[in-house]
Amino acid sequence: MREEKNNQRPILPLDTSTRDVNPTAPPVHVNSTSNVHRGTHLKQRLRDSTKLIAPLIVVYVLISCLQQHYTRFRFDLPVHRPTGICKQEQPLRPSTNVAGKITHALKSDDFAARAAEALGGAVRVSTEVFDGWGLVGSDPRWGNFSLFHTYLEATFPRTHASLSLTKVNTYGLLYEWKGSDDTLAPLLLMAHQDVVPVDPAAYSLWKEPPYSGKLVDGYIWGRGSVDFKSGLIGILLAVETLLEEGWTPKRTIILSFGFDEETSGVQVKAL
């Protein structure tokens, strides 16, 4: 009987974990030997993990050291540092500052008054044209353009003295301002002398007479003050001002002024 008792395995307390989940489950006996084996297996896993992680840590440290070394080597290159400051050259100034003088003149009250008077005078010389007029040379009504040419010669004397003028089909004006470099293509500036006619019956509808050229509140009133004697006078006034300052162009400048633009420009095709 004693030998039978010694051969019996000890009975441990019931594992109630299963009964907590399922109260009807039969009691389970836990063998103490299995717990010992579990602890042994856990320690073995930790030792295996340490053997695996240790080489990885060594590799990481090695890579970090190499990266730091080569990065420092890359950016520790010799740097050139200037030993002195570059000499500041004196500003270059042209012998004549034509642009500066003209810019200053354009902002003056005297120039504004001069421009207004030149345009107002051009408006006062009627150069209206009609579709039913005959050809130049056969219809005397074209004669008003001769009066306009006389006005231009008196208003811009330097231009007419310095530029060559060719009259095309009697009343077309072609000015040439010779440049210093013949290899450059010329610059062409164009305008027209004629204006749209005004019906005499509509004169009373105008705030100012259509050919008064009157300056009111900073505006020139009259036919042609916009289309297009303003452009024509502006071109000639610019040339006259440049000539007064002694300026000469590098490329040739051509001025072309027609006289029948408002009637389709048939007679000024030669321009």
mmCIF file of C-alpha atoms in Angstrom:
data_model
loop_
_atom_site.group_PDB
_atom_site.id
_atom_site.type_symbol
_atom_site.label_atom_id
_atom_site.label_comp_id
_atom_site.label_asym_id
_atom_site.label_seq_id
_atom_site.Cartn_x
_atom_site.Cartn_y
_atom_site.Cartn_z
ATOM 1 C CA MET A 1 0.000 0.000 0.000
ATOM 2 C CA ARG A 2 2.858 2.417 0.723
ATOM 3 C CA GLU A 3 4.399 1.823 -2.677
ATOM 4 C CA GLU A 4 1.136 2.619 -4.393
ATOM 5 C CA LYS A 5 0.905 5.935 -2.543
ATOM 6 C CA ASN A 6 4.433 6.874 -3.535
ATOM 7 C CA ASN A 7 3.708 6.176 -7.182
ATOM 8 C CA GLN A 8 0.712 8.464 -7.224
ATOM 9 C CA ARG A 9 1.245 11.970 -8.590
ATOM 10 C CA PRO A 10 0.354 14.857 -6.304
ATOM 11 C CA ILE A 11 -2.890 16.502 -7.049
ATOM 12 C CA LEU A 12 -2.684 20.316 -7.301
ATOM 13 C CA PRO A 13 -5.519 22.747 -6.741
ATOM 14 C CA LEU A 14 -8.071 23.076 -9.438
ATOM 15 C CA ASP A 15 -7.472 25.673 -12.156
ATOM 16 C CA THR A 16 -10.509 27.892 -11.840
ATOM 17 C CA SER A 17 -9.691 30.048 -14.873
ATOM 18 C CA THR A 18 -11.792 27.834 -17.083
ATOM 19 C CA ARG A 19 -14.609 27.733 -14.590
ATOM 20 C CA ASP A 20 -14.644 31.529 -14.462
ATOM 21 C CA VAL A 21 -15.388 31.574 -18.150
ATOM 22 C CA ASN A 22 -17.563 28.480 -18.234
ATOM 23 C CA PRO A 23 -18.885 27.417 -14.813
ATOM 24 C CA THR A 24 -20.142 24.105 -16.189
ATOM 25 C CA ALA A 25 -16.711 23.072 -17.473
ATOM 26 C CA PRO A 26 -15.102 20.149 -15.593
ATOM 27 C CA PRO A 27 -12.209 20.972 -13.285
ATOM 28 C CA VAL A 28 -8.721 20.912 -14.837
ATOM 29 C CA HIS A 29 -5.681 19.763 -12.962
ATOM 30 C CA VAL A 30 -2.370 21.586 -13.678
ATOM 31 C CA ASN A 31 0.839 19.663 -13.567
ATOM 32 C CA SER A 32 3.699 21.524 -11.854
ATOM 33 C CA THR A 33 6.174 19.921 -14.207
ATOM 34 C CA SER A 34 4.639 21.739 -17.216
ATOM 35 C CA ASN A 35 5.111 25.106 -15.473
ATOM 36 C CA VAL A 36 8.783 24.408 -15.024
ATOM 37 C CA HIS A 37 9.120 23.585 -18.709
ATOM 38 C CA ARG A 38 7.372 26.823 -19.638
ATOM 39 C CA GLY A 39 9.833 28.907 -17.620
ATOM 40 C CA THR A 40 12.738 27.120 -19.211
ATOM 41 C CA HIS A 41 11.399 27.758 -22.695
ATOM 42 C CA LEU A 42 10.914 31.499 -21.958
ATOM 43 C CA LYS A 43 14.494 31.910 -20.789
ATOM 44 C CA GLN A 44 15.725 30.124 -23.899
ATOM 45 C CA ARG A 45 13.715 32.479 -26.124
ATOM 46 C CA LEU A 46 15.198 35.520 -24.379
ATOM 47 C CA ARG A 47 18.705 34.195 -24.906
ATOM 48 C CA ASP A 48 17.959 33.541 -28.591
ATOM 49 C CA SER A 49 16.511 37.055 -29.032
ATOM 50 C CA THR A 50 19.574 38.598 -27.406
ATOM 51 C CA LYS A 51 21.826 36.703 -29.784
ATOM 52 C CA LEU A 52 19.802 38.085 -32.732
ATOM 53 C CA ILE A 53 19.514 41.733 -31.553
ATOM 54 C CA ALA A 54 23.132 42.169 -30.471
ATOM 55 C CA PRO A 55 24.579 41.939 -34.013
ATOM 56 C CA LEU A 56 21.943 44.389 -35.264
ATOM 57 C CA ILE A 57 22.946 46.920 -32.626
ATOM 58 C CA VAL A 58 26.591 46.544 -33.606
ATOM 59 C CA VAL A 59 25.752 47.075 -37.286
ATOM 60 C CA TYR A 60 23.662 50.194 -36.482
ATOM 61 C CA VAL A 61 26.464 51.741 -34.409
ATOM 62 C CA LEU A 62 28.987 50.989 -37.135
ATOM 63 C CA ILE A 63 26.822 52.599 -39.845
ATOM 64 C CA SER A 64 26.246 55.694 -37.689
ATOM 65 C CA CYS A 65 29.965 56.135 -37.124
ATOM 66 C CA LEU A 66 30.768 55.749 -40.801
ATOM 67 C CA GLN A 67 28.024 58.170 -41.830
ATOM 68 C CA GLN A 68 29.229 60.798 -39.379
ATOM 69 C CA HIS A 69 32.814 60.383 -40.533
ATOM 70 C CA TYR A 70 32.118 60.700 -44.274
ATOM 71 C CA THR A 71 29.592 63.486 -43.849
ATOM 72 C CA ARG A 72 32.121 65.548 -41.950
ATOM 73 C CA PHE A 73 34.723 64.804 -44.592
ATOM 74 C CA ARG A 74 32.391 65.952 -47.356
ATOM 75 C CA PHE A 75 31.621 69.350 -45.861
ATOM 76 C CA ASP A 76 35.022 70.103 -44.368
ATOM 77 C CA LEU A 77 36.355 71.185 -47.790
ATOM 78 C CA PRO A 78 38.621 74.209 -48.041
ATOM 79 C CA VAL A 79 36.634 77.463 -48.203
ATOM 80 C CA HIS A 80 37.956 80.488 -50.070
ATOM 81 C CA ARG A 81 37.724 83.628 -48.027
ATOM 82 C CA PRO A 82 38.351 86.956 -49.765
ATOM 83 C CA THR A 83 41.334 88.845 -48.486
ATOM 84 C CA GLY A 84 40.024 92.244 -49.531
ATOM 85 C CA ILE A 85 37.098 94.209 -50.949
ATOM 86 C CA CYS A 86 36.728 94.805 -54.692
ATOM 87 C CA LYS A 87 37.428 98.334 -55.759
ATOM 88 C CA GLN A 88 34.317 100.385 -56.413
ATOM 89 C CA GLU A 89 34.590 102.073 -59.793
ATOM 90 C CA GLN A 90 33.330 105.565 -60.348
ATOM 91 C CA PRO A 91 29.893 105.798 -62.036
ATOM 92 C CA LEU A 92 29.931 106.290 -65.776
ATOM 93 C CA ARG A 93 28.275 109.491 -66.823
ATOM 94 C CA PRO A 94 27.620 110.359 -70.480
ATOM 95 C CA SER A 95 28.968 113.656 -71.698
ATOM 96 C CA THR A 96 25.428 114.780 -72.474
ATOM 97 C CA ASN A 97 22.370 113.483 -70.653
ATOM 98 C CA VAL A 98 19.746 114.220 -73.291
ATOM 99 C CA ALA A 99 17.206 111.784 -71.864
ATOM 100 C CA GLY A 100 17.431 113.389 -68.440
ATOM 101 C CA LYS A 101 17.024 116.891 -69.819
ATOM 102 C CA ILE A 102 14.055 115.963 -71.984
ATOM 103 C CA THR A 103 12.356 114.038 -69.187
ATOM 104 C CA HIS A 104 12.685 117.076 -66.967
ATOM 105 C CA ALA A 105 11.385 119.344 -69.747
ATOM 106 C CA LEU A 106 8.346 117.171 -70.422
ATOM 107 C CA LYS A 107 7.203 117.644 -66.826
ATOM 108 C CA SER A 108 7.444 121.429 -66.931
ATOM 109 C CA ASP A 109 4.525 123.820 -67.297
ATOM 110 C CA ASP A 110 6.318 125.585 -70.148
ATOM 111 C CA PHE A 111 6.429 122.422 -72.239
ATOM 112 C CA ALA A 112 2.764 121.689 -71.529
ATOM 113 C CA ALA A 113 1.824 125.185 -72.692
ATOM 114 C CA ARG A 114 3.999 124.808 -75.788
ATOM 115 C CA ALA A 115 2.403 121.486 -76.709
ATOM 116 C CA ALA A 116 -1.116 122.842 -76.166
ATOM 117 C CA GLU A 117 -0.426 125.848 -78.377
ATOM 118 C CA ALA A 118 1.088 123.699 -81.135
ATOM 119 C CA LEU A 119 -1.891 121.329 -81.194
ATOM 120 C CA GLY A 120 -4.453 124.121 -80.858
ATOM 121 C CA GLY A 121 -2.911 125.946 -83.817
ATOM 122 C CA ALA A 122 -3.034 122.768 -85.924
ATOM 123 C CA VAL A 123 -6.726 122.293 -85.108
ATOM 124 C CA ARG A 124 -7.474 125.869 -86.173
ATOM 125 C CA VAL A 125 -6.281 125.068 -89.704
ATOM 126 C CA SER A 126 -9.173 123.064 -91.136
ATOM 127 C CA THR A 127 -8.088 120.015 -93.132
ATOM 128 C CA GLU A 128 -11.433 118.257 -93.458
ATOM 129 C CA VAL A 129 -11.950 116.034 -96.489
ATOM 130 C CA PHE A 130 -15.085 114.699 -98.223
ATOM 131 C CA ASP A 131 -15.724 111.492 -100.132
ATOM 132 C CA GLY A 132 -16.989 113.337 -103.199
ATOM 133 C CA TRP A 133 -13.854 115.367 -103.846
ATOM 134 C CA GLY A 134 -11.981 114.949 -107.089
ATOM 135 C CA LEU A 135 -8.330 114.085 -107.498
ATOM 136 C CA VAL A 136 -5.529 116.331 -106.321
ATOM 137 C CA GLY A 137 -4.751 118.833 -109.076
ATOM 138 C CA SER A 138 -8.296 118.853 -110.402
ATOM 139 C CA ASP A 139 -10.183 119.840 -107.236
ATOM 140 C CA PRO A 140 -9.091 123.114 -105.564
ATOM 141 C CA ARG A 141 -10.598 122.126 -102.223
ATOM 142 C CA TRP A 142 -7.407 120.228 -101.414
ATOM 143 C CA GLY A 143 -5.682 123.594 -101.159
ATOM 144 C CA ASN A 144 -6.253 123.845 -97.400
ATOM 145 C CA PHE A 145 -3.380 121.411 -96.923
ATOM 146 C CA SER A 146 -0.953 124.018 -98.277
ATOM 147 C CA LEU A 147 -2.025 126.290 -95.419
ATOM 148 C CA PHE A 148 -1.453 123.451 -92.970
ATOM 149 C CA HIS A 149 2.054 122.848 -94.337
ATOM 150 C CA THR A 150 2.883 126.512 -93.866
ATOM 151 C CA TYR A 151 1.764 126.249 -90.261
ATOM 152 C CA LEU A 152 3.982 123.198 -89.652
ATOM 153 C CA GLU A 153 7.038 124.915 -91.132
ATOM 154 C CA ALA A 154 6.559 127.930 -88.864
ATOM 155 C CA THR A 155 5.912 125.859 -85.725
ATOM 156 C CA PHE A 156 8.783 123.388 -86.174
ATOM 157 C CA PRO A 157 11.626 125.306 -87.837
ATOM 158 C CA ARG A 158 14.486 123.029 -86.726
ATOM 159 C CA THR A 159 12.719 119.963 -88.047
ATOM 160 C CA HIS A 160 12.275 121.501 -91.478
ATOM 161 C CA ALA A 161 15.845 122.762 -91.489
ATOM 162 C CA SER A 162 17.463 119.455 -90.437
ATOM 163 C CA LEU A 163 15.299 116.743 -91.994
ATOM 164 C CA SER A 164 14.863 116.156 -95.699
ATOM 165 C CA LEU A 165 11.243 116.568 -96.862
ATOM 166 C CA THR A 166 9.634 114.973 -99.882
ATOM 167 C CA LYS A 167 6.058 115.833 -100.863
ATOM 168 C CA VAL A 168 4.222 112.861 -102.325
ATOM 169 C CA ASN A 169 1.257 113.606 -104.615
ATOM 170 C CA THR A 170 1.492 117.288 -103.626
ATOM 171 C CA TYR A 171 0.202 117.020 -100.064
ATOM 172 C CA GLY A 172 1.686 113.835 -98.638
ATOM 173 C CA LEU A 173 4.658 114.593 -96.348
ATOM 174 C CA LEU A 174 7.666 112.270 -96.084
ATOM 175 C CA TYR A 175 10.443 113.370 -93.706
ATOM 176 C CA GLU A 176 13.779 111.545 -93.366
ATOM 177 C CA TRP A 177 16.055 112.005 -90.367
ATOM 178 C CA LYS A 178 19.331 110.411 -91.406
ATOM 179 C CA GLY A 179 20.925 108.123 -88.844
ATOM 180 C CA SER A 180 24.623 107.534 -88.196
ATOM 181 C CA ASP A 181 24.474 103.773 -88.913
ATOM 182 C CA ASP A 182 23.223 102.846 -92.377
ATOM 183 C CA THR A 183 23.243 99.136 -91.534
ATOM 184 C CA LEU A 184 20.288 99.546 -89.168
ATOM 185 C CA ALA A 185 16.726 99.322 -90.450
ATOM 186 C CA PRO A 186 14.902 102.672 -90.282
ATOM 187 C CA LEU A 187 12.179 103.564 -87.795
ATOM 188 C CA LEU A 188 8.849 104.616 -89.342
ATOM 189 C CA LEU A 189 6.417 106.951 -87.541
ATOM 190 C CA MET A 190 3.058 107.600 -89.213
ATOM 191 C CA ALA A 191 0.093 109.950 -88.855
ATOM 192 C CA HIS A 192 -2.455 111.680 -91.095
ATOM 193 C CA GLN A 193 -3.223 115.352 -91.625
ATOM 194 C CA ASP A 194 -6.888 115.175 -92.633
ATOM 195 C CA VAL A 195 -9.937 115.151 -90.383
ATOM 196 C CA VAL A 196 -13.576 114.121 -90.661
ATOM 197 C CA PRO A 197 -15.771 117.041 -91.808
ATOM 198 C CA VAL A 198 -18.253 118.795 -89.538
ATOM 199 C CA ASP A 199 -21.751 119.639 -90.778
ATOM 200 C CA PRO A 200 -22.168 123.423 -90.358
ATOM 201 C CA ALA A 201 -25.716 122.795 -89.140
ATOM 202 C CA ALA A 202 -24.238 120.917 -86.149
ATOM 203 C CA TYR A 203 -21.859 123.672 -85.018
ATOM 204 C CA SER A 204 -24.280 124.778 -82.309
ATOM 205 C CA LEU A 205 -24.165 121.304 -80.751
ATOM 206 C CA TRP A 206 -20.475 121.615 -79.956
ATOM 207 C CA LYS A 207 -19.449 122.792 -76.508
ATOM 208 C CA GLU A 208 -16.641 124.726 -78.215
ATOM 209 C CA PRO A 209 -16.427 125.590 -81.927
ATOM 210 C CA PRO A 210 -15.075 122.567 -83.876
ATOM 211 C CA TYR A 211 -12.065 124.483 -85.218
ATOM 212 C CA SER A 212 -11.333 126.714 -82.237
ATOM 213 C CA GLY A 213 -8.427 124.671 -80.837
ATOM 214 C CA LYS A 214 -9.324 126.133 -77.461
ATOM 215 C CA LEU A 215 -7.717 124.924 -74.240
ATOM 216 C CA VAL A 216 -10.369 124.300 -71.563
ATOM 217 C CA ASP A 217 -9.640 122.499 -68.279
ATOM 218 C CA GLY A 218 -6.527 120.874 -69.700
ATOM 219 C CA TYR A 219 -8.163 119.675 -72.945
ATOM 220 C CA ILE A 220 -7.822 120.935 -76.516
ATOM 221 C CA TRP A 221 -11.260 121.208 -78.124
ATOM 222 C CA GLY A 222 -11.823 120.833 -81.846
ATOM 223 C CA ARG A 223 -11.900 118.453 -84.785
ATOM 224 C CA GLY A 224 -8.609 116.582 -85.074
ATOM 225 C CA SER A 225 -7.521 117.167 -81.484
ATOM 226 C CA VAL A 226 -7.745 113.395 -81.019
ATOM 227 C CA ASP A 227 -7.921 111.899 -84.533
ATOM 228 C CA PHE A 228 -5.200 112.506 -85.489
ATOM 229 C CA LYS A 229 -3.474 115.839 -85.355
ATOM 230 C CA SER A 230 -2.534 115.062 -81.759
ATOM 231 C CA GLY A 231 -0.317 112.216 -82.987
ATOM 232 C CA LEU A 232 1.143 114.239 -85.835
ATOM 233 C CA ILE A 233 1.974 117.234 -83.640
ATOM 234 C CA GLY A 234 3.333 114.923 -80.937
ATOM 235 C CA ILE A 235 5.797 113.349 -83.382
ATOM 236 C CA LEU A 236 7.013 116.680 -84.746
ATOM 237 C CA LEU A 237 7.289 118.208 -81.280
ATOM 238 C CA ALA A 238 9.406 115.250 -80.118
ATOM 239 C CA VAL A 239 11.737 115.633 -83.094
ATOM 240 C CA GLU A 240 11.963 119.396 -82.589
ATOM 241 C CA THR A 241 12.838 118.959 -78.906
ATOM 242 C CA LEU A 242 15.539 116.373 -79.645
ATOM 243 C CA LEU A 243 17.076 118.646 -82.256
ATOM 244 C CA GLU A 244 17.128 121.513 -79.784
ATOM 245 C CA GLU A 245 19.161 119.307 -77.431
ATOM 246 C CA GLY A 246 21.620 118.402 -80.195
ATOM 247 C CA TRP A 247 20.635 114.744 -80.332
ATOM 248 C CA THR A 248 21.128 112.683 -83.505
ATOM 249 C CA PRO A 249 19.705 109.204 -84.116
ATOM 250 C CA LYS A 250 21.787 106.105 -84.731
ATOM 251 C CA ARG A 251 19.212 104.600 -87.081
ATOM 252 C CA THR A 252 17.345 106.593 -89.719
ATOM 253 C CA ILE A 253 13.906 107.857 -88.694
ATOM 254 C CA ILE A 254 11.165 108.354 -91.290
ATOM 255 C CA LEU A 255 8.002 110.401 -90.725
ATOM 256 C CA SER A 256 5.077 109.676 -93.044
ATOM 257 C CA PHE A 257 1.975 111.921 -92.965
ATOM 258 C CA GLY A 258 -0.898 111.149 -95.337
ATOM 259 C CA PHE A 259 -3.721 113.511 -96.288
ATOM 260 C CA ASP A 260 -6.762 111.395 -97.217
ATOM 261 C CA GLU A 261 -6.955 108.692 -94.567
ATOM 262 C CA GLU A 262 -10.567 109.611 -93.736
ATOM 263 C CA THR A 263 -11.590 108.936 -97.362
ATOM 264 C CA SER A 264 -9.835 105.528 -97.648
ATOM 265 C CA GLY A 265 -6.349 106.855 -98.517
ATOM 266 C CA VAL A 266 -6.550 106.206 -102.240
ATOM 267 C CA GLN A 267 -4.454 109.212 -103.287
ATOM 268 C CA VAL A 268 -1.609 108.675 -100.871
ATOM 269 C CA LYS A 269 -0.711 105.079 -101.727
ATOM 270 C CA ALA A 270 2.749 106.185 -102.816
ATOM 271 C CA LEU A 271 3.655 106.930 -99.208
#
